[in-house]
Amino acid sequence: MAAEARSPLMTHLVAFFPSRELSLAAARGMIDGGARYLEVQFPFSDPSADGPLIQTACSSALEAGFTVARGFELVGEISALAGVPVFIMSYANLVVRRGVESFVERAKAAGAAGLIVPDLMPGSDERLYEIGARSAIEIVPVVAPDVSEERLALVRSMRPAYLYAALRAGITGRYTALGSENHRFLDRLRPLGARILAGFGVSSPEQVAEIRSEVHASVVGSALVRIILDAAAPGGAERLDPERLRRRMGERVRALSGPG
Amino acid sequence: MKIYNDFFGEFGGRYVPEVLRPPLDALEAAFLAAMGDPAFLAELESIRRDYIGRPTPLLFASNATREIGGAQIYVKLEGLANTGAHKINNAAGQGLLAKRMGKRRVIAETGAGQHGVASAAMCAKLGLDCTVYMGEVDIRRQRPNVFWMELYGAKVVPVTGGSRTLKDAVNEAMRDWAGSFADTHYLLGSALGPSPFPDMVREFQSVIGRETQAQARERGLDVAALVACVGGGSNAIGFFAPFIESSEPRLIGVEAGGRGAGRGNNAARMSGEGALGVVQGYKSLFLMDEDGQLLPTHSVSAGLDYPGIGPQLASLGRTGRVEFTSVGDLEAIEALRFFAREEGIVFALESAHAGAHALRLARELPKERAIVVNMSGRGDKDLFIAARALDPDAWARFLGEEAASYGR
Ligand SMILES: Cc1ncc(COP(=O)(O)O)c(C=O)c1O
């Protein structure tokens, strides 16, 4: 499937949640369902910007044996599947601990298209933007509705190809009722000329449709993590069955982009 | 030293998601304005005098000194501050600031519960709504403080994620704040987190050091060393603040040695295996694995059981101005018993770590010299832990009878 034929969606999963095999199956399902981008979260012990659902997914992924090295291997495998660009999302400490340079190089080698590290923003980035530019890997800033003009100018000066717009304040997981202020926020971002990835509380086809013309892609996270969580729960229908999880995920992602 | 530094050497900074930047920028501006406003400072001063009960005494521990037979041991009795610990100094400053910023609600994290109690009390006094996040493990081991917080009208929210201790309470407070900053102030309780918190907490806690300096001068003491326990680092940095830029006296931070060496057995970052990281909005040294995942910690004291350390102390440790050492669970409990018997004062378990090291140090120094140890808190909150450690049978009998009396 060509990139243009894919849906304007970036779908999110937590690497190794609930296991390496099942997270790979979920990624395959997302690709089957037509997602244009995948966002693979590397779990951190202290995910202070995430809600309960992704917290649970992260601690379970760590118990399932996630390590940064294994995470890069998984990203390599997913990247090779169908040419769907994979972005790695994580927290600053995993990047800083390994060394920004080494993290970026390893991500690039694994075939990742970019990195999303919300707590390494321009000006407080430990040279992530500079190193990313040198290695030709996209570093995606995450901005929120109250961002000042001054900060937006700094973000713009990094010339990001992609810009992640968090549609509301707060943490991941809670549903976002889209209103005029969301559209105004997206209007403010347009002049930056970046491809806008909009997320935080986007879980329904209606939301995806509502912002479709204003964004490059909608990011759907917690809603899909929930599908995996349910499948992984004791008694979950797809328990330990990668093929069924893949099918279910494919259907769900397909449904997100709505009819036509 | 400047009031606002942001970075201390390579440590500190403001490594936060963009959503938290506007409230931190606003807080920085409000803090700097308040510190230059005589009306704010006068109000803080009157709260210090009439509500907190400052200045706190500097006690000559004469019996302990005689018993050890070395340097003179002095104890700065921060535990006599209203609500039982130094935490109220910071809660008062930030509480007034929250009010000044027009916030109606305050959130706080707490480990030992002392910062939670201080925040809850201050909010009661100032008419602010208060929510305190506390790890489930800490709720269990510091239950008396949960009761006091609720009595002051605060809502205590158990934190069930991660290790269910102090660091997880900080995470949960940050999550709350990311969605609530419009009407809510995050009253962070230690000298850590994104700027301006480390600077702000030091400024509000530096009253401990200034009083100690004046009291020591008044008595003509030849102070060889100041000793303080270090959780996140607020009592230590406040106690040390006026002395940081001179070369004397020695400044010594005491970390939790817990059960001894080895991963998960202690909270020794400077005197142990802390590594460079960026966590909870600041760059410092943290106990973590090769990938950067934070490690579990252990201490008998809930307030020292934290995998990171405030950035200014990390920097002062690097430069050598502050020395670090550690004291284990058993030695801390022994110091608690010793000071109770010798001096009639009960240290909080956190502070008892500093007390224990002061006893070690007194043995090595001559009689003419003085050591001042900061008793950052008093030990009332540790009744259950101390009794279990020191008199388990009688205490178990009492608890059994007490529990049975509820069934009747
Ligand atoms: C009495 C007492 N001392 C010390 C601490 C440790 O905190 P800090 O290092 O910020 O002083 C606590 C924390 O709860 C405490 O309650």
JSON list of C-alpha atoms in Angstrom, two decimals, chain A residues 18-179:
[
{"chain": "A", "resi": 18, "resn": "PRO", "atom": "CA", "xyz": [2.11, -7.31, 26.90]},
{"chain": "A", "resi": 19, "resn": "SER", "atom": "CA", "xyz": [5.00, -9.26, 25.34]},
{"chain": "A", "resi": 20, "resn": "ARG", "atom": "CA", "xyz": [7.39, -8.84, 22.46]},
{"chain": "A", "resi": 21, "resn": "GLU", "atom": "CA", "xyz": [5.38, -11.16, 20.25]},
{"chain": "A", "resi": 22, "resn": "LEU", "atom": "CA", "xyz": [2.02, -9.56, 20.96]},
{"chain": "A", "resi": 23, "resn": "SER", "atom": "CA", "xyz": [3.32, -6.02, 20.53]},
{"chain": "A", "resi": 24, "resn": "LEU", "atom": "CA", "xyz": [4.67, -7.07, 17.15]},
{"chain": "A", "resi": 25, "resn": "ALA", "atom": "CA", "xyz": [1.28, -8.59, 16.30]},
{"chain": "A", "resi": 26, "resn": "ALA", "atom": "CA", "xyz": [-0.41, -5.33, 17.29]},
{"chain": "A", "resi": 27, "resn": "ALA", "atom": "CA", "xyz": [1.97, -3.40, 15.02]},
{"chain": "A", "resi": 28, "resn": "ARG", "atom": "CA", "xyz": [1.16, -5.73, 12.13]},
{"chain": "A", "resi": 29, "resn": "GLY", "atom": "CA", "xyz": [-2.54, -5.18, 12.77]},
{"chain": "A", "resi": 30, "resn": "MET", "atom": "CA", "xyz": [-2.06, -1.41, 12.70]},
{"chain": "A", "resi": 31, "resn": "ILE", "atom": "CA", "xyz": [-0.29, -1.69, 9.39]},
{"chain": "A", "resi": 32, "resn": "ASP", "atom": "CA", "xyz": [-3.02, -3.99, 8.03]},
{"chain": "A", "resi": 33, "resn": "GLY", "atom": "CA", "xyz": [-5.58, -1.41, 9.14]},
{"chain": "A", "resi": 34, "resn": "GLY", "atom": "CA", "xyz": [-3.92, 1.25, 7.01]},
{"chain": "A", "resi": 35, "resn": "ALA", "atom": "CA", "xyz": [-2.10, 3.41, 9.58]},
{"chain": "A", "resi": 36, "resn": "ARG", "atom": "CA", "xyz": [0.33, 5.79, 7.89]},
{"chain": "A", "resi": 37, "resn": "TYR", "atom": "CA", "xyz": [2.75, 5.98, 10.85]},
{"chain": "A", "resi": 38, "resn": "LEU", "atom": "CA", "xyz": [3.49, 3.93, 13.93]},
{"chain": "A", "resi": 39, "resn": "GLU", "atom": "CA", "xyz": [4.55, 5.43, 17.23]},
{"chain": "A", "resi": 40, "resn": "VAL", "atom": "CA", "xyz": [6.38, 2.88, 19.35]},
{"chain": "A", "resi": 41, "resn": "GLN", "atom": "CA", "xyz": [6.74, 3.91, 22.99]},
{"chain": "A", "resi": 42, "resn": "PHE", "atom": "CA", "xyz": [9.82, 2.67, 24.83]},
{"chain": "A", "resi": 43, "resn": "PRO", "atom": "CA", "xyz": [8.55, 2.08, 28.38]},
{"chain": "A", "resi": 44, "resn": "PHE", "atom": "CA", "xyz": [10.10, 4.09, 31.22]},
{"chain": "A", "resi": 45, "resn": "SER", "atom": "CA", "xyz": [9.74, 3.22, 34.89]},
{"chain": "A", "resi": 46, "resn": "ASP", "atom": "CA", "xyz": [8.38, 6.69, 35.69]},
{"chain": "A", "resi": 47, "resn": "PRO", "atom": "CA", "xyz": [6.09, 7.85, 32.88]},
{"chain": "A", "resi": 48, "resn": "SER", "atom": "CA", "xyz": [4.97, 11.10, 34.51]},
{"chain": "A", "resi": 49, "resn": "ALA", "atom": "CA", "xyz": [3.08, 12.41, 31.46]},
{"chain": "A", "resi": 50, "resn": "ASP", "atom": "CA", "xyz": [1.00, 9.26, 31.00]},
{"chain": "A", "resi": 51, "resn": "GLY", "atom": "CA", "xyz": [-2.36, 8.27, 32.39]},
{"chain": "A", "resi": 52, "resn": "PRO", "atom": "CA", "xyz": [-3.17, 5.02, 34.22]},
{"chain": "A", "resi": 53, "resn": "LEU", "atom": "CA", "xyz": [-3.64, 2.91, 31.08]},
{"chain": "A", "resi": 54, "resn": "ILE", "atom": "CA", "xyz": [-0.24, 3.60, 29.54]},
{"chain": "A", "resi": 55, "resn": "GLN", "atom": "CA", "xyz": [1.39, 3.46, 33.00]},
{"chain": "A", "resi": 56, "resn": "THR", "atom": "CA", "xyz": [0.06, -0.06, 33.37]},
{"chain": "A", "resi": 57, "resn": "ALA", "atom": "CA", "xyz": [1.21, -0.95, 29.87]},
{"chain": "A", "resi": 58, "resn": "CYS", "atom": "CA", "xyz": [4.71, 0.40, 30.57]},
{"chain": "A", "resi": 59, "resn": "SER", "atom": "CA", "xyz": [5.22, -1.44, 33.84]},
{"chain": "A", "resi": 60, "resn": "SER", "atom": "CA", "xyz": [3.91, -4.64, 32.29]},
{"chain": "A", "resi": 61, "resn": "ALA", "atom": "CA", "xyz": [6.24, -4.18, 29.28]},
{"chain": "A", "resi": 62, "resn": "LEU", "atom": "CA", "xyz": [9.21, -3.80, 31.61]},
{"chain": "A", "resi": 63, "resn": "GLU", "atom": "CA", "xyz": [8.18, -7.00, 33.40]},
{"chain": "A", "resi": 64, "resn": "ALA", "atom": "CA", "xyz": [7.92, -8.69, 30.01]},
{"chain": "A", "resi": 65, "resn": "GLY", "atom": "CA", "xyz": [11.63, -8.08, 29.49]},
{"chain": "A", "resi": 66, "resn": "PHE", "atom": "CA", "xyz": [11.83, -4.83, 27.56]},
{"chain": "A", "resi": 67, "resn": "THR", "atom": "CA", "xyz": [15.30, -3.35, 27.32]},
{"chain": "A", "resi": 68, "resn": "VAL", "atom": "CA", "xyz": [16.36, -0.47, 25.14]},
{"chain": "A", "resi": 69, "resn": "ALA", "atom": "CA", "xyz": [18.49, -2.81, 23.01]},
{"chain": "A", "resi": 70, "resn": "ARG", "atom": "CA", "xyz": [15.55, -5.18, 22.49]},
{"chain": "A", "resi": 71, "resn": "GLY", "atom": "CA", "xyz": [13.33, -2.18, 21.76]},
{"chain": "A", "resi": 72, "resn": "PHE", "atom": "CA", "xyz": [15.59, -1.13, 18.89]},
{"chain": "A", "resi": 73, "resn": "GLU", "atom": "CA", "xyz": [15.51, -4.69, 17.54]},
{"chain": "A", "resi": 74, "resn": "LEU", "atom": "CA", "xyz": [11.72, -4.65, 17.60]},
{"chain": "A", "resi": 75, "resn": "VAL", "atom": "CA", "xyz": [11.63, -1.29, 15.84]},
{"chain": "A", "resi": 76, "resn": "GLY", "atom": "CA", "xyz": [14.00, -2.71, 13.22]},
{"chain": "A", "resi": 77, "resn": "GLU", "atom": "CA", "xyz": [11.64, -5.60, 12.64]},
{"chain": "A", "resi": 78, "resn": "ILE", "atom": "CA", "xyz": [8.53, -3.40, 12.42]},
{"chain": "A", "resi": 79, "resn": "SER", "atom": "CA", "xyz": [10.24, -0.89, 10.11]},
{"chain": "A", "resi": 80, "resn": "ALA", "atom": "CA", "xyz": [11.16, -3.68, 7.72]},
{"chain": "A", "resi": 81, "resn": "LEU", "atom": "CA", "xyz": [7.58, -5.01, 7.50]},
{"chain": "A", "resi": 82, "resn": "ALA", "atom": "CA", "xyz": [5.90, -2.66, 5.06]},
{"chain": "A", "resi": 83, "resn": "GLY", "atom": "CA", "xyz": [7.78, 0.57, 4.82]},
{"chain": "A", "resi": 84, "resn": "VAL", "atom": "CA", "xyz": [5.46, 2.32, 7.28]},
{"chain": "A", "resi": 85, "resn": "PRO", "atom": "CA", "xyz": [7.58, 4.94, 9.09]},
{"chain": "A", "resi": 86, "resn": "VAL", "atom": "CA", "xyz": [8.13, 4.19, 12.76]},
{"chain": "A", "resi": 87, "resn": "PHE", "atom": "CA", "xyz": [8.67, 6.93, 15.35]},
{"chain": "A", "resi": 88, "resn": "ILE", "atom": "CA", "xyz": [10.13, 6.04, 18.71]},
{"chain": "A", "resi": 89, "resn": "MET", "atom": "CA", "xyz": [8.54, 7.84, 21.66]},
{"chain": "A", "resi": 90, "resn": "SER", "atom": "CA", "xyz": [10.18, 7.86, 25.06]},
{"chain": "A", "resi": 91, "resn": "TYR", "atom": "CA", "xyz": [11.21, 9.89, 28.08]},
{"chain": "A", "resi": 92, "resn": "ALA", "atom": "CA", "xyz": [14.42, 11.88, 28.41]},
{"chain": "A", "resi": 93, "resn": "ASN", "atom": "CA", "xyz": [16.14, 9.55, 30.84]},
{"chain": "A", "resi": 94, "resn": "LEU", "atom": "CA", "xyz": [16.34, 6.59, 28.46]},
{"chain": "A", "resi": 95, "resn": "VAL", "atom": "CA", "xyz": [17.94, 8.84, 25.85]},
{"chain": "A", "resi": 96, "resn": "VAL", "atom": "CA", "xyz": [20.31, 10.65, 28.20]},
{"chain": "A", "resi": 97, "resn": "ARG", "atom": "CA", "xyz": [21.40, 7.48, 30.00]},
{"chain": "A", "resi": 98, "resn": "ARG", "atom": "CA", "xyz": [22.57, 5.80, 26.79]},
{"chain": "A", "resi": 99, "resn": "GLY", "atom": "CA", "xyz": [23.94, 9.11, 25.48]},
{"chain": "A", "resi": 100, "resn": "VAL", "atom": "CA", "xyz": [21.95, 11.22, 23.02]},
{"chain": "A", "resi": 101, "resn": "GLU", "atom": "CA", "xyz": [24.36, 10.54, 20.18]},
{"chain": "A", "resi": 102, "resn": "SER", "atom": "CA", "xyz": [24.34, 6.81, 20.66]},
{"chain": "A", "resi": 103, "resn": "PHE", "atom": "CA", "xyz": [20.55, 6.69, 21.08]},
{"chain": "A", "resi": 104, "resn": "VAL", "atom": "CA", "xyz": [20.00, 8.63, 17.87]},
{"chain": "A", "resi": 105, "resn": "GLU", "atom": "CA", "xyz": [22.48, 6.51, 15.92]},
{"chain": "A", "resi": 106, "resn": "ARG", "atom": "CA", "xyz": [20.96, 3.28, 17.13]},
{"chain": "A", "resi": 107, "resn": "ALA", "atom": "CA", "xyz": [17.43, 4.51, 16.31]},
{"chain": "A", "resi": 108, "resn": "LYS", "atom": "CA", "xyz": [18.58, 5.46, 12.83]},
{"chain": "A", "resi": 109, "resn": "ALA", "atom": "CA", "xyz": [20.27, 2.10, 12.34]},
{"chain": "A", "resi": 110, "resn": "ALA", "atom": "CA", "xyz": [17.05, 0.36, 13.38]},
{"chain": "A", "resi": 111, "resn": "GLY", "atom": "CA", "xyz": [15.25, 2.21, 10.61]},
{"chain": "A", "resi": 112, "resn": "ALA", "atom": "CA", "xyz": [13.26, 4.61, 12.80]},
{"chain": "A", "resi": 113, "resn": "ALA", "atom": "CA", "xyz": [11.99, 7.68, 10.97]},
{"chain": "A", "resi": 114, "resn": "GLY", "atom": "CA", "xyz": [12.03, 9.89, 14.03]},
{"chain": "A", "resi": 115, "resn": "LEU", "atom": "CA", "xyz": [12.06, 10.40, 17.78]},
{"chain": "A", "resi": 116, "resn": "ILE", "atom": "CA", "xyz": [9.42, 11.92, 20.04]},
{"chain": "A", "resi": 117, "resn": "VAL", "atom": "CA", "xyz": [10.81, 12.84, 23.48]},
{"chain": "A", "resi": 118, "resn": "PRO", "atom": "CA", "xyz": [8.39, 15.25, 25.13]},
{"chain": "A", "resi": 119, "resn": "ASP", "atom": "CA", "xyz": [10.69, 16.17, 28.02]},
{"chain": "A", "resi": 120, "resn": "LEU", "atom": "CA", "xyz": [13.60, 17.11, 25.75]},
{"chain": "A", "resi": 121, "resn": "MET", "atom": "CA", "xyz": [12.18, 20.22, 24.13]},
{"chain": "A", "resi": 122, "resn": "PRO", "atom": "CA", "xyz": [14.15, 22.83, 22.16]},
{"chain": "A", "resi": 123, "resn": "GLY", "atom": "CA", "xyz": [16.37, 24.79, 24.54]},
{"chain": "A", "resi": 124, "resn": "SER", "atom": "CA", "xyz": [16.38, 21.90, 27.06]},
{"chain": "A", "resi": 125, "resn": "ASP", "atom": "CA", "xyz": [17.20, 19.12, 24.64]},
{"chain": "A", "resi": 126, "resn": "GLU", "atom": "CA", "xyz": [20.74, 17.97, 25.46]},
{"chain": "A", "resi": 127, "resn": "ARG", "atom": "CA", "xyz": [21.59, 18.65, 21.78]},
{"chain": "A", "resi": 128, "resn": "LEU", "atom": "CA", "xyz": [18.98, 16.15, 20.56]},
{"chain": "A", "resi": 129, "resn": "TYR", "atom": "CA", "xyz": [17.81, 18.46, 17.76]},
{"chain": "A", "resi": 130, "resn": "GLU", "atom": "CA", "xyz": [21.32, 19.18, 16.53]},
{"chain": "A", "resi": 131, "resn": "ILE", "atom": "CA", "xyz": [22.34, 15.53, 16.61]},
{"chain": "A", "resi": 132, "resn": "GLY", "atom": "CA", "xyz": [19.07, 14.49, 14.98]},
{"chain": "A", "resi": 133, "resn": "ALA", "atom": "CA", "xyz": [19.60, 16.93, 12.12]},
{"chain": "A", "resi": 134, "resn": "ARG", "atom": "CA", "xyz": [23.13, 15.67, 11.60]},
{"chain": "A", "resi": 135, "resn": "SER", "atom": "CA", "xyz": [21.93, 12.06, 11.50]},
{"chain": "A", "resi": 136, "resn": "ALA", "atom": "CA", "xyz": [18.94, 12.86, 9.27]},
{"chain": "A", "resi": 137, "resn": "ILE", "atom": "CA", "xyz": [16.37, 11.52, 11.71]},
{"chain": "A", "resi": 138, "resn": "GLU", "atom": "CA", "xyz": [13.29, 13.58, 12.49]},
{"chain": "A", "resi": 139, "resn": "ILE", "atom": "CA", "xyz": [13.05, 14.99, 16.02]},
{"chain": "A", "resi": 140, "resn": "VAL", "atom": "CA", "xyz": [9.40, 15.76, 16.70]},
{"chain": "A", "resi": 141, "resn": "PRO", "atom": "CA", "xyz": [8.64, 18.52, 19.20]},
{"chain": "A", "resi": 142, "resn": "VAL", "atom": "CA", "xyz": [5.46, 18.17, 21.25]},
{"chain": "A", "resi": 143, "resn": "VAL", "atom": "CA", "xyz": [3.56, 21.40, 21.82]},
{"chain": "A", "resi": 144, "resn": "ALA", "atom": "CA", "xyz": [0.50, 22.10, 23.94]},
{"chain": "A", "resi": 145, "resn": "PRO", "atom": "CA", "xyz": [-2.30, 24.68, 23.60]},
{"chain": "A", "resi": 146, "resn": "ASP", "atom": "CA", "xyz": [-0.83, 27.22, 26.06]},
{"chain": "A", "resi": 147, "resn": "VAL", "atom": "CA", "xyz": [2.52, 27.36, 24.26]},
{"chain": "A", "resi": 148, "resn": "SER", "atom": "CA", "xyz": [3.77, 30.94, 24.03]},
{"chain": "A", "resi": 149, "resn": "GLU", "atom": "CA", "xyz": [4.60, 32.70, 20.76]},
{"chain": "A", "resi": 150, "resn": "GLU", "atom": "CA", "xyz": [8.18, 32.96, 21.95]},
{"chain": "A", "resi": 151, "resn": "ARG", "atom": "CA", "xyz": [8.41, 29.21, 22.47]},
{"chain": "A", "resi": 152, "resn": "LEU", "atom": "CA", "xyz": [6.73, 28.53, 19.13]},
{"chain": "A", "resi": 153, "resn": "ALA", "atom": "CA", "xyz": [9.36, 30.70, 17.46]},
{"chain": "A", "resi": 154, "resn": "LEU", "atom": "CA", "xyz": [12.08, 28.62, 19.12]},
{"chain": "A", "resi": 155, "resn": "VAL", "atom": "CA", "xyz": [10.38, 25.41, 17.96]},
{"chain": "A", "resi": 156, "resn": "ARG", "atom": "CA", "xyz": [10.13, 26.85, 14.45]},
{"chain": "A", "resi": 157, "resn": "SER", "atom": "CA", "xyz": [13.83, 27.66, 14.42]},
{"chain": "A", "resi": 158, "resn": "MET", "atom": "CA", "xyz": [14.52, 23.91, 14.73]},
{"chain": "A", "resi": 159, "resn": "ARG", "atom": "CA", "xyz": [12.76, 23.51, 11.36]},
{"chain": "A", "resi": 160, "resn": "PRO", "atom": "CA", "xyz": [10.95, 20.35, 12.38]},
{"chain": "A", "resi": 161, "resn": "ALA", "atom": "CA", "xyz": [9.42, 18.34, 9.54]},
{"chain": "A", "resi": 162, "resn": "TYR", "atom": "CA", "xyz": [6.80, 17.03, 11.95]},
{"chain": "A", "resi": 163, "resn": "LEU", "atom": "CA", "xyz": [5.15, 18.72, 14.90]},
{"chain": "A", "resi": 164, "resn": "TYR", "atom": "CA", "xyz": [3.17, 16.83, 17.52]},
{"chain": "A", "resi": 165, "resn": "ALA", "atom": "CA", "xyz": [0.20, 18.87, 18.76]},
{"chain": "A", "resi": 166, "resn": "ALA", "atom": "CA", "xyz": [-1.11, 17.75, 22.14]},
{"chain": "A", "resi": 167, "resn": "LEU", "atom": "CA", "xyz": [-4.71, 18.88, 21.80]},
{"chain": "A", "resi": 168, "resn": "ARG", "atom": "CA", "xyz": [-5.22, 19.58, 25.47]},
{"chain": "A", "resi": 169, "resn": "ALA", "atom": "CA", "xyz": [-3.34, 19.94, 28.75]},
{"chain": "A", "resi": 170, "resn": "GLY", "atom": "CA", "xyz": [-3.09, 17.00, 31.12]},
{"chain": "A", "resi": 171, "resn": "ILE", "atom": "CA", "xyz": [-1.94, 13.45, 30.59]},
{"chain": "A", "resi": 172, "resn": "THR", "atom": "CA", "xyz": [-2.70, 10.71, 28.09]},
{"chain": "A", "resi": 173, "resn": "GLY", "atom": "CA", "xyz": [-5.87, 8.69, 28.23]},
{"chain": "A", "resi": 174, "resn": "ARG", "atom": "CA", "xyz": [-8.77, 11.02, 28.88]},
{"chain": "A", "resi": 175, "resn": "TYR", "atom": "CA", "xyz": [-11.14, 11.73, 25.96]},
{"chain": "A", "resi": 176, "resn": "THR", "atom": "CA", "xyz": [-10.75, 15.16, 24.39]},
{"chain": "A", "resi": 177, "resn": "ALA", "atom": "CA", "xyz": [-13.97, 16.93, 23.43]},
{"chain": "A", "resi": 178, "resn": "LEU", "atom": "CA", "xyz": [-12.85, 18.92, 20.38]},
{"chain": "A", "resi": 179, "resn": "GLY", "atom": "CA", "xyz": [-13.99, 22.51, 20.30]}
]
